[in-house]
Amino acid sequence: DAGVIQSPRHEVTEMGQEVTLRCKPISGHDYLFWYRQTMMRGLELLIYFNNNVPIDDSGMPEDRFSAKMPNASFSTLKIQPSEPRDSAVYFCASSSSTSGRAADTQYFGPGTRLTVL
Amino acid sequence: AQTVTQSQPEMSVQEAETVTLSCTYDTSESNYYLFWYKQPPSRQMILVIRQEAYKQQNATENRFSVNFQKAAKSFSLKISDSQLGDTAMYFCAFSTASKLTFGTGTRLQVTL
Protein backbone atom coordinates (compact mmCIF):
# COMPACT_ATOMS: atom_id res chain seq x y z
CA ASP A 1 0.00 0.00 0.00
CA ALA A 2 1.25 3.49 -0.83
CA GLY A 3 0.22 4.95 2.50
CA VAL A 4 -1.45 8.33 2.94
CA ILE A 5 -0.50 10.67 0.11
CA GLN A 6 -0.44 14.44 0.47
CA SER A 7 0.25 17.16 -2.05
CA PRO A 8 1.95 19.47 -2.38
CA ARG A 9 4.81 18.72 0.01
CA HIS A 10 5.73 22.38 0.19
CA GLU A 11 3.68 25.46 -0.57
CA VAL A 12 4.79 29.05 -0.45
CA THR A 13 2.18 31.69 -1.07
CA GLU A 14 1.47 35.32 -0.41
CA MET A 15 -1.00 36.65 2.11
CA GLY A 16 -4.50 36.81 0.70
CA GLN A 17 -4.08 33.97 -1.76
CA GLU A 18 -6.16 30.80 -1.75
CA VAL A 19 -4.36 27.61 -0.73
CA THR A 20 -5.61 24.08 -1.36
CA LEU A 21 -4.03 21.07 0.29
CA ARG A 22 -4.84 17.58 -0.95
CA CYS A 23 -4.96 14.16 0.65
CA LYS A 24 -5.50 10.61 -0.53
CA PRO A 25 -6.15 8.23 2.39
CA ILE A 26 -5.14 4.60 2.55
CA SER A 27 -7.51 2.51 0.45
CA GLY A 28 -10.28 1.00 2.55
CA HIS A 29 -9.90 3.42 5.45
CA ASP A 30 -13.15 5.04 6.49
CA TYR A 31 -11.80 7.82 8.73
CA LEU A 32 -9.82 10.82 7.54
CA PHE A 33 -8.27 13.49 9.75
CA TRP A 34 -6.65 16.87 9.13
CA TYR A 35 -4.08 18.16 11.65
CA ARG A 36 -1.98 21.28 11.93
CA GLN A 37 1.42 21.35 13.63
CA THR A 38 3.10 24.52 14.85
CA MET A 39 5.83 25.20 17.38
CA MET A 40 3.49 27.23 19.53
CA ARG A 41 0.44 24.95 19.58
CA GLY A 42 1.84 21.52 18.76
CA LEU A 43 -0.41 19.08 16.91
CA GLU A 44 -4.01 20.14 16.62
CA LEU A 45 -6.92 18.23 15.13
CA LEU A 46 -8.75 20.49 12.69
CA ILE A 47 -11.51 18.24 11.35
CA TYR A 48 -12.27 14.62 10.72
CA PHE A 49 -14.54 12.65 8.40
CA ASN A 50 -16.18 9.28 8.64
CA ASN A 51 -17.39 7.70 5.41
CA ASN A 52 -16.86 11.07 3.68
CA VAL A 53 -19.09 12.93 6.15
CA PRO A 54 -17.59 15.62 8.41
CA ILE A 55 -18.04 14.52 12.01
CA ASP A 56 -16.25 17.14 14.05
CA ASP A 57 -14.94 20.45 12.73
CA SER A 58 -14.59 22.15 16.10
CA GLY A 59 -10.84 22.48 15.58
CA MET A 60 -11.14 24.52 12.40
CA PRO A 61 -9.73 27.90 13.42
CA GLU A 62 -12.11 30.15 11.53
CA ASP A 63 -14.29 30.54 8.48
CA ARG A 64 -11.27 30.99 6.25
CA PHE A 65 -10.69 27.26 6.59
CA SER A 66 -12.86 24.68 4.85
CA ALA A 67 -12.51 20.96 4.18
CA LYS A 68 -14.27 18.59 1.84
CA MET A 69 -14.26 14.90 1.11
CA PRO A 70 -16.11 14.34 -2.17
CA ASN A 71 -15.30 10.62 -2.22
CA ALA A 72 -13.56 7.92 -0.20
CA SER A 73 -10.20 8.49 -1.85
CA PHE A 74 -9.80 12.26 -1.81
CA SER A 75 -10.02 15.19 0.57
CA THR A 76 -9.06 18.85 0.40
CA LEU A 77 -8.31 21.50 3.00
CA LYS A 78 -8.71 25.02 1.69
CA ILE A 79 -7.62 28.30 3.22
CA GLN A 80 -9.08 31.44 1.69
CA PRO A 81 -7.71 34.04 2.19
CA SER A 82 -4.44 32.82 3.67
CA GLU A 83 -2.60 34.75 6.40
CA PRO A 84 0.99 34.52 7.70
CA ARG A 85 -0.26 32.93 10.95
CA ASP A 86 -1.51 29.97 8.90
CA SER A 87 2.09 28.97 8.26
CA ALA A 88 2.46 25.44 9.64
CA VAL A 89 2.80 21.81 8.67
CA TYR A 90 -0.55 20.28 7.77
CA PHE A 91 -0.96 16.54 8.15
CA CYS A 92 -3.61 14.23 6.82
CA ALA A 93 -4.17 10.87 8.52
CA SER A 94 -6.50 7.95 7.97
CA SER A 95 -7.72 5.01 9.97
CA SER A 96 -10.04 2.05 9.72
CA SER A 97 -12.71 1.27 12.29
CA THR A 98 -12.72 -2.36 13.38
CA SER A 99 -15.30 -4.40 15.23
CA GLY A 100 -17.46 -1.32 15.60
CA ARG A 101 -14.82 0.53 17.57
CA ALA A 102 -14.11 3.95 16.15
CA ALA A 103 -10.81 4.55 17.90
CA ASP A 104 -8.06 2.86 15.93
CA THR A 105 -4.58 3.49 14.69
CA GLN A 106 -4.13 6.61 12.59
CA TYR A 107 -1.58 6.56 9.77
CA PHE A 108 -0.15 9.89 8.78
CA GLY A 109 0.84 11.34 5.45
CA PRO A 110 4.18 13.13 4.98
CA GLY A 111 2.63 16.53 5.61
CA THR A 112 2.50 19.78 3.66
CA ARG A 113 4.72 22.61 4.85
CA LEU A 114 2.82 25.83 4.21
CA THR A 115 4.52 29.19 4.29
CA VAL A 116 2.40 32.32 3.90
CA LEU A 117 4.45 35.45 3.26
CA ALA B 1 -11.40 16.75 28.31
CA GLN B 2 -8.46 14.46 27.82
CA THR B 3 -4.93 15.74 28.44
CA VAL B 4 -1.57 14.16 27.73
CA THR B 5 1.57 15.30 29.55
CA GLN B 6 5.15 14.63 28.56
CA SER B 7 7.33 16.14 31.24
CA GLN B 8 10.70 15.62 29.53
CA PRO B 9 11.20 18.16 26.72
CA GLU B 10 14.59 16.72 25.80
CA MET B 11 16.56 13.58 26.51
CA SER B 12 19.87 12.16 25.40
CA VAL B 13 21.11 8.57 25.33
CA GLN B 14 24.23 6.88 24.09
CA GLU B 15 24.07 4.39 21.30
CA ALA B 16 23.27 0.84 22.50
CA GLU B 17 21.95 2.10 25.84
CA THR B 18 18.35 2.03 27.10
CA VAL B 19 16.17 5.08 27.59
CA THR B 20 12.66 5.57 28.98
CA LEU B 21 10.34 8.38 27.93
CA SER B 22 7.53 9.34 30.28
CA CYS B 23 3.90 10.08 29.56
CA THR B 24 0.89 10.63 31.78
CA TYR B 25 -2.67 11.26 30.75
CA ASP B 26 -5.95 12.23 32.27
CA THR B 27 -9.31 10.87 31.26
CA SER B 28 -12.61 9.68 32.67
CA GLU B 29 -13.02 7.16 29.86
CA SER B 30 -12.57 3.46 30.53
CA ASN B 31 -11.96 2.27 26.98
CA TYR B 32 -9.26 4.02 25.00
CA TYR B 33 -6.04 3.58 23.11
CA LEU B 34 -2.56 4.93 23.74
CA PHE B 35 0.14 5.44 21.15
CA TRP B 36 3.71 6.53 20.75
CA TYR B 37 4.56 8.25 17.48
CA LYS B 38 8.01 9.16 16.29
CA GLN B 39 8.74 12.25 14.20
CA PRO B 40 12.26 12.31 12.73
CA PRO B 41 13.69 15.41 11.01
CA SER B 42 11.84 14.37 7.84
CA ARG B 43 8.63 15.38 9.71
CA GLN B 44 6.91 12.10 8.95
CA MET B 45 4.75 10.89 11.84
CA ILE B 46 5.57 7.23 12.33
CA LEU B 47 3.65 4.90 14.61
CA VAL B 48 6.00 3.22 17.07
CA ILE B 49 3.68 1.26 19.32
CA ARG B 50 0.08 1.08 20.48
CA GLN B 51 -1.66 -0.11 23.64
CA GLU B 52 -5.33 -0.86 24.19
CA ALA B 53 -6.50 0.16 27.65
CA TYR B 54 -8.43 -3.03 28.31
CA LYS B 55 -5.34 -5.19 27.76
CA GLN B 56 -3.25 -5.87 30.84
CA GLN B 57 -0.20 -6.99 28.92
CA ASN B 58 2.29 -4.31 27.95
CA ALA B 59 2.80 -3.91 24.21
CA THR B 60 6.18 -4.70 22.65
CA GLU B 61 7.54 -4.01 19.16
CA ASN B 62 11.11 -5.21 18.71
CA ARG B 63 13.32 -2.78 20.68
CA PHE B 64 10.34 -0.70 21.82
CA SER B 65 8.17 -1.59 24.79
CA VAL B 66 5.75 0.23 27.06
CA ASN B 67 5.02 0.25 30.75
CA PHE B 68 1.28 0.83 30.97
CA GLN B 69 -0.02 1.61 34.46
CA LYS B 70 -3.74 2.18 34.04
CA ALA B 71 -4.50 3.13 37.64
CA ALA B 72 -1.70 5.67 37.63
CA LYS B 73 -2.60 6.82 34.09
CA SER B 74 0.97 6.37 33.03
CA PHE B 75 2.30 5.14 29.68
CA SER B 76 6.08 5.20 29.35
CA LEU B 77 8.12 4.10 26.33
CA LYS B 78 11.33 2.12 26.72
CA ILE B 79 13.80 2.01 23.86
CA SER B 80 16.41 -0.71 24.20
CA ASP B 81 19.71 -0.87 22.32
CA SER B 82 19.27 2.72 21.11
CA GLN B 83 20.35 3.44 17.55
CA LEU B 84 21.31 6.68 15.83
CA GLY B 85 18.17 6.34 13.72
CA ASP B 86 16.07 6.63 16.87
CA THR B 87 16.94 10.32 17.06
CA ALA B 88 13.58 12.06 16.73
CA MET B 89 10.73 13.79 18.46
CA TYR B 90 8.53 11.30 20.29
CA PHE B 91 4.86 12.04 20.89
CA CYS B 92 2.59 10.23 23.29
CA ALA B 93 -1.05 10.24 22.17
CA PHE B 94 -4.40 9.24 23.61
CA SER B 95 -7.38 8.20 21.54
CA THR B 96 -11.04 7.74 22.25
CA ALA B 97 -14.02 8.10 19.94
CA SER B 98 -11.64 8.49 17.00
CA LYS B 99 -9.90 11.64 18.24
CA LEU B 100 -6.21 11.72 19.03
CA THR B 101 -4.86 14.04 21.70
CA PHE B 102 -1.09 14.53 21.60
CA GLY B 103 1.43 15.45 24.24
CA THR B 104 3.97 18.19 23.60
CA GLY B 105 6.68 15.73 22.69
CA THR B 106 10.12 14.65 23.91
CA ARG B 107 13.12 15.34 21.72
CA LEU B 108 15.46 12.33 21.91
CA GLN B 109 19.06 12.58 20.79
CA VAL B 110 21.05 9.38 20.39
CA THR B 111 24.80 9.99 20.57
CA LEU B 112 27.87 7.94 19.73
PDB file of C-alpha atoms in Angstrom:
ATOM      1  CA  ASP A   1       0.000   0.000   0.000  1.00  0.00           C
ATOM      2  CA  ALA A   2       1.250   3.495  -0.829  1.00  0.00           C
ATOM      3  CA  GLY A   3       0.220   4.946   2.504  1.00  0.00           C
ATOM      4  CA  VAL A   4      -1.449   8.328   2.938  1.00  0.00           C
ATOM      5  CA  ILE A   5      -0.503  10.668   0.106  1.00  0.00           C
ATOM      6  CA  GLN A   6      -0.440  14.440   0.467  1.00  0.00           C
ATOM      7  CA  SER A   7       0.247  17.158  -2.048  1.00  0.00           C
ATOM      8  CA  PRO A   8       1.949  19.474  -2.377  1.00  0.00           C
ATOM      9  CA  ARG A   9       4.811  18.722   0.009  1.00  0.00           C
ATOM     10  CA  HIS A  10       5.734  22.383   0.195  1.00  0.00           C
ATOM     11  CA  GLU A  11       3.676  25.455  -0.568  1.00  0.00           C
ATOM     12  CA  VAL A  12       4.793  29.051  -0.446  1.00  0.00           C
ATOM     13  CA  THR A  13       2.180  31.694  -1.075  1.00  0.00           C
ATOM     14  CA  GLU A  14       1.469  35.319  -0.410  1.00  0.00           C
ATOM     15  CA  MET A  15      -1.004  36.649   2.105  1.00  0.00           C
ATOM     16  CA  GLY A  16      -4.505  36.809   0.703  1.00  0.00           C
ATOM     17  CA  GLN A  17      -4.078  33.971  -1.763  1.00  0.00           C
ATOM     18  CA  GLU A  18      -6.155  30.798  -1.751  1.00  0.00           C
ATOM     19  CA  VAL A  19      -4.363  27.607  -0.734  1.00  0.00           C
ATOM     20  CA  THR A  20      -5.606  24.077  -1.363  1.00  0.00           C
ATOM     21  CA  LEU A  21      -4.033  21.070   0.289  1.00  0.00           C
ATOM     22  CA  ARG A  22      -4.837  17.578  -0.950  1.00  0.00           C
ATOM     23  CA  CYS A  23      -4.961  14.163   0.647  1.00  0.00           C
ATOM     24  CA  LYS A  24      -5.504  10.607  -0.527  1.00  0.00           C
ATOM     25  CA  PRO A  25      -6.151   8.232   2.391  1.00  0.00           C
ATOM     26  CA  ILE A  26      -5.140   4.602   2.553  1.00  0.00           C
ATOM     27  CA  SER A  27      -7.509   2.515   0.455  1.00  0.00           C
ATOM     28  CA  GLY A  28     -10.280   1.003   2.551  1.00  0.00           C
ATOM     29  CA  HIS A  29      -9.903   3.418   5.446  1.00  0.00           C
ATOM     30  CA  ASP A  30     -13.154   5.045   6.490  1.00  0.00           C
ATOM     31  CA  TYR A  31     -11.799   7.820   8.726  1.00  0.00           C
ATOM     32  CA  LEU A  32      -9.822  10.824   7.542  1.00  0.00           C
ATOM     33  CA  PHE A  33      -8.266  13.489   9.749  1.00  0.00           C
ATOM     34  CA  TRP A  34      -6.648  16.871   9.133  1.00  0.00           C
ATOM     35  CA  TYR A  35      -4.082  18.157  11.652  1.00  0.00           C
ATOM     36  CA  ARG A  36      -1.980  21.281  11.931  1.00  0.00           C
ATOM     37  CA  GLN A  37       1.424  21.352  13.630  1.00  0.00           C
ATOM     38  CA  THR A  38       3.103  24.524  14.850  1.00  0.00           C
ATOM     39  CA  MET A  39       5.831  25.197  17.381  1.00  0.00           C
ATOM     40  CA  MET A  40       3.485  27.226  19.535  1.00  0.00           C
ATOM     41  CA  ARG A  41       0.441  24.951  19.577  1.00  0.00           C
ATOM     42  CA  GLY A  42       1.841  21.521  18.762  1.00  0.00           C
ATOM     43  CA  LEU A  43      -0.406  19.078  16.906  1.00  0.00           C
ATOM     44  CA  GLU A  44      -4.013  20.145  16.623  1.00  0.00           C
ATOM     45  CA  LEU A  45      -6.919  18.235  15.130  1.00  0.00           C
ATOM     46  CA  LEU A  46      -8.748  20.492  12.685  1.00  0.00           C
ATOM     47  CA  ILE A  47     -11.508  18.244  11.347  1.00  0.00           C
ATOM     48  CA  TYR A  48     -12.272  14.622  10.716  1.00  0.00           C
ATOM     49  CA  PHE A  49     -14.538  12.654   8.398  1.00  0.00           C
ATOM     50  CA  ASN A  50     -16.184   9.276   8.642  1.00  0.00           C
ATOM     51  CA  ASN A  51     -17.388   7.705   5.406  1.00  0.00           C
ATOM     52  CA  ASN A  52     -16.862  11.074   3.675  1.00  0.00           C
ATOM     53  CA  VAL A  53     -19.086  12.925   6.149  1.00  0.00           C
ATOM     54  CA  PRO A  54     -17.588  15.620   8.407  1.00  0.00           C
ATOM     55  CA  ILE A  55     -18.042  14.522  12.007  1.00  0.00           C
ATOM     56  CA  ASP A  56     -16.247  17.144  14.047  1.00  0.00           C
ATOM     57  CA  ASP A  57     -14.939  20.449  12.728  1.00  0.00           C
ATOM     58  CA  SER A  58     -14.586  22.146  16.095  1.00  0.00           C
ATOM     59  CA  GLY A  59     -10.844  22.484  15.580  1.00  0.00           C
ATOM     60  CA  MET A  60     -11.142  24.521  12.402  1.00  0.00           C
ATOM     61  CA  PRO A  61      -9.726  27.897  13.424  1.00  0.00           C
ATOM     62  CA  GLU A  62     -12.112  30.151  11.526  1.00  0.00           C
ATOM     63  CA  ASP A  63     -14.287  30.538   8.477  1.00  0.00           C
ATOM     64  CA  ARG A  64     -11.271  30.994   6.249  1.00  0.00           C
ATOM     65  CA  PHE A  65     -10.693  27.255   6.588  1.00  0.00           C
ATOM     66  CA  SER A  66     -12.863  24.683   4.853  1.00  0.00           C
ATOM     67  CA  ALA A  67     -12.507  20.960   4.177  1.00  0.00           C
ATOM     68  CA  LYS A  68     -14.272  18.591   1.839  1.00  0.00           C
ATOM     69  CA  MET A  69     -14.259  14.904   1.113  1.00  0.00           C
ATOM     70  CA  PRO A  70     -16.115  14.336  -2.167  1.00  0.00           C
ATOM     71  CA  ASN A  71     -15.297  10.615  -2.217  1.00  0.00           C
ATOM     72  CA  ALA A  72     -13.562   7.923  -0.198  1.00  0.00           C
ATOM     73  CA  SER A  73     -10.196   8.487  -1.851  1.00  0.00           C
ATOM     74  CA  PHE A  74      -9.800  12.256  -1.809  1.00  0.00           C
ATOM     75  CA  SER A  75     -10.019  15.189   0.568  1.00  0.00           C
ATOM     76  CA  THR A  76      -9.064  18.846   0.403  1.00  0.00           C
ATOM     77  CA  LEU A  77      -8.309  21.495   3.000  1.00  0.00           C
ATOM     78  CA  LYS A  78      -8.708  25.018   1.692  1.00  0.00           C
ATOM     79  CA  ILE A  79      -7.618  28.300   3.215  1.00  0.00           C
ATOM     80  CA  GLN A  80      -9.076  31.442   1.693  1.00  0.00           C
ATOM     81  CA  PRO A  81      -7.711  34.042   2.190  1.00  0.00           C
ATOM     82  CA  SER A  82      -4.445  32.821   3.669  1.00  0.00           C
ATOM     83  CA  GLU A  83      -2.605  34.750   6.396  1.00  0.00           C
ATOM     84  CA  PRO A  84       0.987  34.520   7.704  1.00  0.00           C
ATOM     85  CA  ARG A  85      -0.263  32.932  10.947  1.00  0.00           C
ATOM     86  CA  ASP A  86      -1.510  29.969   8.901  1.00  0.00           C
ATOM     87  CA  SER A  87       2.094  28.969   8.260  1.00  0.00           C
ATOM     88  CA  ALA A  88       2.458  25.440   9.638  1.00  0.00           C
ATOM     89  CA  VAL A  89       2.796  21.811   8.672  1.00  0.00           C
ATOM     90  CA  TYR A  90      -0.549  20.278   7.769  1.00  0.00           C
ATOM     91  CA  PHE A  91      -0.958  16.540   8.148  1.00  0.00           C
ATOM     92  CA  CYS A  92      -3.605  14.233   6.823  1.00  0.00           C
ATOM     93  CA  ALA A  93      -4.168  10.875   8.522  1.00  0.00           C
ATOM     94  CA  SER A  94      -6.499   7.953   7.966  1.00  0.00           C
ATOM     95  CA  SER A  95      -7.724   5.008   9.972  1.00  0.00           C
ATOM     96  CA  SER A  96     -10.043   2.054   9.722  1.00  0.00           C
ATOM     97  CA  SER A  97     -12.715   1.270  12.288  1.00  0.00           C
ATOM     98  CA  THR A  98     -12.722  -2.363  13.381  1.00  0.00           C
ATOM     99  CA  SER A  99     -15.300  -4.396  15.225  1.00  0.00           C
ATOM    100  CA  GLY A 100     -17.456  -1.324  15.599  1.00  0.00           C
ATOM    101  CA  ARG A 101     -14.820   0.530  17.571  1.00  0.00           C
ATOM    102  CA  ALA A 102     -14.113   3.946  16.147  1.00  0.00           C
ATOM    103  CA  ALA A 103     -10.808   4.550  17.898  1.00  0.00           C
ATOM    104  CA  ASP A 104      -8.063   2.861  15.927  1.00  0.00           C
ATOM    105  CA  THR A 105      -4.582   3.491  14.687  1.00  0.00           C
ATOM    106  CA  GLN A 106      -4.129   6.607  12.586  1.00  0.00           C
ATOM    107  CA  TYR A 107      -1.584   6.559   9.772  1.00  0.00           C
ATOM    108  CA  PHE A 108      -0.153   9.891   8.779  1.00  0.00           C
ATOM    109  CA  GLY A 109       0.845  11.340   5.454  1.00  0.00           C
ATOM    110  CA  PRO A 110       4.184  13.126   4.981  1.00  0.00           C
ATOM    111  CA  GLY A 111       2.630  16.527   5.608  1.00  0.00           C
ATOM    112  CA  THR A 112       2.499  19.782   3.661  1.00  0.00           C
ATOM    113  CA  ARG A 113       4.717  22.612   4.855  1.00  0.00           C
ATOM    114  CA  LEU A 114       2.820  25.833   4.205  1.00  0.00           C
ATOM    115  CA  THR A 115       4.518  29.193   4.292  1.00  0.00           C
ATOM    116  CA  VAL A 116       2.398  32.323   3.904  1.00  0.00           C
ATOM    117  CA  LEU A 117       4.454  35.453   3.258  1.00  0.00           C
TER     118      LEU A 117
ATOM    119  CA  ALA B   1     -11.405  16.752  28.305  1.00  0.00           C
ATOM    120  CA  GLN B   2      -8.456  14.464  27.822  1.00  0.00           C
ATOM    121  CA  THR B   3      -4.926  15.736  28.444  1.00  0.00           C
ATOM    122  CA  VAL B   4      -1.565  14.156  27.728  1.00  0.00           C
ATOM    123  CA  THR B   5       1.569  15.303  29.553  1.00  0.00           C
ATOM    124  CA  GLN B   6       5.146  14.630  28.557  1.00  0.00           C
ATOM    125  CA  SER B   7       7.335  16.142  31.241  1.00  0.00           C
ATOM    126  CA  GLN B   8      10.697  15.617  29.526  1.00  0.00           C
ATOM    127  CA  PRO B   9      11.197  18.156  26.721  1.00  0.00           C
ATOM    128  CA  GLU B  10      14.593  16.725  25.796  1.00  0.00           C
ATOM    129  CA  MET B  11      16.564  13.585  26.507  1.00  0.00           C
ATOM    130  CA  SER B  12      19.869  12.164  25.403  1.00  0.00           C
ATOM    131  CA  VAL B  13      21.105   8.573  25.327  1.00  0.00           C
ATOM    132  CA  GLN B  14      24.232   6.881  24.092  1.00  0.00           C
ATOM    133  CA  GLU B  15      24.066   4.387  21.299  1.00  0.00           C
ATOM    134  CA  ALA B  16      23.267   0.840  22.503  1.00  0.00           C
ATOM    135  CA  GLU B  17      21.946   2.100  25.844  1.00  0.00           C
ATOM    136  CA  THR B  18      18.347   2.031  27.099  1.00  0.00           C
ATOM    137  CA  VAL B  19      16.169   5.083  27.590  1.00  0.00           C
ATOM    138  CA  THR B  20      12.658   5.566  28.983  1.00  0.00           C
ATOM    139  CA  LEU B  21      10.343   8.379  27.930  1.00  0.00           C
ATOM    140  CA  SER B  22       7.526   9.343  30.284  1.00  0.00           C
ATOM    141  CA  CYS B  23       3.897  10.083  29.561  1.00  0.00           C
ATOM    142  CA  THR B  24       0.892  10.628  31.778  1.00  0.00           C
ATOM    143  CA  TYR B  25      -2.672  11.257  30.746  1.00  0.00           C
ATOM    144  CA  ASP B  26      -5.949  12.234  32.266  1.00  0.00           C
ATOM    145  CA  THR B  27      -9.314  10.869  31.260  1.00  0.00           C
ATOM    146  CA  SER B  28     -12.611   9.675  32.669  1.00  0.00           C
ATOM    147  CA  GLU B  29     -13.020   7.155  29.856  1.00  0.00           C
ATOM    148  CA  SER B  30     -12.566   3.456  30.529  1.00  0.00           C
ATOM    149  CA  ASN B  31     -11.964   2.273  26.984  1.00  0.00           C
ATOM    150  CA  TYR B  32      -9.259   4.023  25.004  1.00  0.00           C
ATOM    151  CA  TYR B  33      -6.036   3.581  23.109  1.00  0.00           C
ATOM    152  CA  LEU B  34      -2.559   4.928  23.742  1.00  0.00           C
ATOM    153  CA  PHE B  35       0.137   5.444  21.153  1.00  0.00           C
ATOM    154  CA  TRP B  36       3.708   6.527  20.748  1.00  0.00           C
ATOM    155  CA  TYR B  37       4.557   8.245  17.484  1.00  0.00           C
ATOM    156  CA  LYS B  38       8.015   9.161  16.291  1.00  0.00           C
ATOM    157  CA  GLN B  39       8.742  12.247  14.199  1.00  0.00           C
ATOM    158  CA  PRO B  40      12.263  12.312  12.733  1.00  0.00           C
ATOM    159  CA  PRO B  41      13.693  15.410  11.006  1.00  0.00           C
ATOM    160  CA  SER B  42      11.841  14.369   7.844  1.00  0.00           C
ATOM    161  CA  ARG B  43       8.634  15.383   9.707  1.00  0.00           C
ATOM    162  CA  GLN B  44       6.906  12.098   8.945  1.00  0.00           C
ATOM    163  CA  MET B  45       4.749  10.885  11.845  1.00  0.00           C
ATOM    164  CA  ILE B  46       5.567   7.225  12.325  1.00  0.00           C
ATOM    165  CA  LEU B  47       3.653   4.895  14.605  1.00  0.00           C
ATOM    166  CA  VAL B  48       5.997   3.225  17.074  1.00  0.00           C
ATOM    167  CA  ILE B  49       3.681   1.262  19.324  1.00  0.00           C
ATOM    168  CA  ARG B  50       0.083   1.084  20.476  1.00  0.00           C
ATOM    169  CA  GLN B  51      -1.657  -0.110  23.642  1.00  0.00           C
ATOM    170  CA  GLU B  52      -5.334  -0.863  24.188  1.00  0.00           C
ATOM    171  CA  ALA B  53      -6.495   0.162  27.650  1.00  0.00           C
ATOM    172  CA  TYR B  54      -8.430  -3.030  28.308  1.00  0.00           C
ATOM    173  CA  LYS B  55      -5.342  -5.188  27.764  1.00  0.00           C
ATOM    174  CA  GLN B  56      -3.246  -5.871  30.844  1.00  0.00           C
ATOM    175  CA  GLN B  57      -0.197  -6.994  28.919  1.00  0.00           C
ATOM    176  CA  ASN B  58       2.286  -4.314  27.952  1.00  0.00           C
ATOM    177  CA  ALA B  59       2.801  -3.909  24.212  1.00  0.00           C
ATOM    178  CA  THR B  60       6.176  -4.702  22.653  1.00  0.00           C
ATOM    179  CA  GLU B  61       7.544  -4.012  19.163  1.00  0.00           C
ATOM    180  CA  ASN B  62      11.112  -5.210  18.713  1.00  0.00           C
ATOM    181  CA  ARG B  63      13.322  -2.781  20.685  1.00  0.00           C
ATOM    182  CA  PHE B  64      10.337  -0.703  21.823  1.00  0.00           C
ATOM    183  CA  SER B  65       8.166  -1.587  24.788  1.00  0.00           C
ATOM    184  CA  VAL B  66       5.753   0.232  27.058  1.00  0.00           C
ATOM    185  CA  ASN B  67       5.015   0.252  30.749  1.00  0.00           C
ATOM    186  CA  PHE B  68       1.275   0.829  30.971  1.00  0.00           C
ATOM    187  CA  GLN B  69      -0.017   1.607  34.458  1.00  0.00           C
ATOM    188  CA  LYS B  70      -3.744   2.180  34.043  1.00  0.00           C
ATOM    189  CA  ALA B  71      -4.496   3.131  37.636  1.00  0.00           C
ATOM    190  CA  ALA B  72      -1.696   5.668  37.633  1.00  0.00           C
ATOM    191  CA  LYS B  73      -2.604   6.819  34.093  1.00  0.00           C
ATOM    192  CA  SER B  74       0.973   6.367  33.030  1.00  0.00           C
ATOM    193  CA  PHE B  75       2.297   5.140  29.680  1.00  0.00           C
ATOM    194  CA  SER B  76       6.077   5.200  29.345  1.00  0.00           C
ATOM    195  CA  LEU B  77       8.120   4.097  26.329  1.00  0.00           C
ATOM    196  CA  LYS B  78      11.328   2.118  26.720  1.00  0.00           C
ATOM    197  CA  ILE B  79      13.802   2.009  23.864  1.00  0.00           C
ATOM    198  CA  SER B  80      16.412  -0.707  24.203  1.00  0.00           C
ATOM    199  CA  ASP B  81      19.706  -0.869  22.316  1.00  0.00           C
ATOM    200  CA  SER B  82      19.269   2.718  21.109  1.00  0.00           C
ATOM    201  CA  GLN B  83      20.353   3.435  17.547  1.00  0.00           C
ATOM    202  CA  LEU B  84      21.308   6.681  15.826  1.00  0.00           C
ATOM    203  CA  GLY B  85      18.168   6.338  13.725  1.00  0.00           C
ATOM    204  CA  ASP B  86      16.067   6.628  16.875  1.00  0.00           C
ATOM    205  CA  THR B  87      16.941  10.320  17.064  1.00  0.00           C
ATOM    206  CA  ALA B  88      13.578  12.060  16.725  1.00  0.00           C
ATOM    207  CA  MET B  89      10.733  13.792  18.464  1.00  0.00           C
ATOM    208  CA  TYR B  90       8.526  11.300  20.289  1.00  0.00           C
ATOM    209  CA  PHE B  91       4.856  12.040  20.887  1.00  0.00           C
ATOM    210  CA  CYS B  92       2.587  10.228  23.293  1.00  0.00           C
ATOM    211  CA  ALA B  93      -1.054  10.239  22.173  1.00  0.00           C
ATOM    212  CA  PHE B  94      -4.405   9.245  23.614  1.00  0.00           C
ATOM    213  CA  SER B  95      -7.385   8.195  21.536  1.00  0.00           C
ATOM    214  CA  THR B  96     -11.036   7.742  22.254  1.00  0.00           C
ATOM    215  CA  ALA B  97     -14.022   8.104  19.939  1.00  0.00           C
ATOM    216  CA  SER B  98     -11.639   8.490  16.999  1.00  0.00           C
ATOM    217  CA  LYS B  99      -9.902  11.645  18.237  1.00  0.00           C
ATOM    218  CA  LEU B 100      -6.212  11.720  19.028  1.00  0.00           C
ATOM    219  CA  THR B 101      -4.859  14.044  21.702  1.00  0.00           C
ATOM    220  CA  PHE B 102      -1.094  14.531  21.601  1.00  0.00           C
ATOM    221  CA  GLY B 103       1.430  15.453  24.237  1.00  0.00           C
ATOM    222  CA  THR B 104       3.965  18.188  23.602  1.00  0.00           C
ATOM    223  CA  GLY B 105       6.684  15.728  22.687  1.00  0.00           C
ATOM    224  CA  THR B 106      10.119  14.650  23.912  1.00  0.00           C
ATOM    225  CA  ARG B 107      13.121  15.345  21.721  1.00  0.00           C
ATOM    226  CA  LEU B 108      15.462  12.331  21.905  1.00  0.00           C
ATOM    227  CA  GLN B 109      19.061  12.577  20.786  1.00  0.00           C
ATOM    228  CA  VAL B 110      21.047   9.379  20.387  1.00  0.00           C
ATOM    229  CA  THR B 111      24.795   9.988  20.569  1.00  0.00           C
ATOM    230  CA  LEU B 112      27.867   7.940  19.732  1.00  0.00           C
TER     231      LEU B 112
END
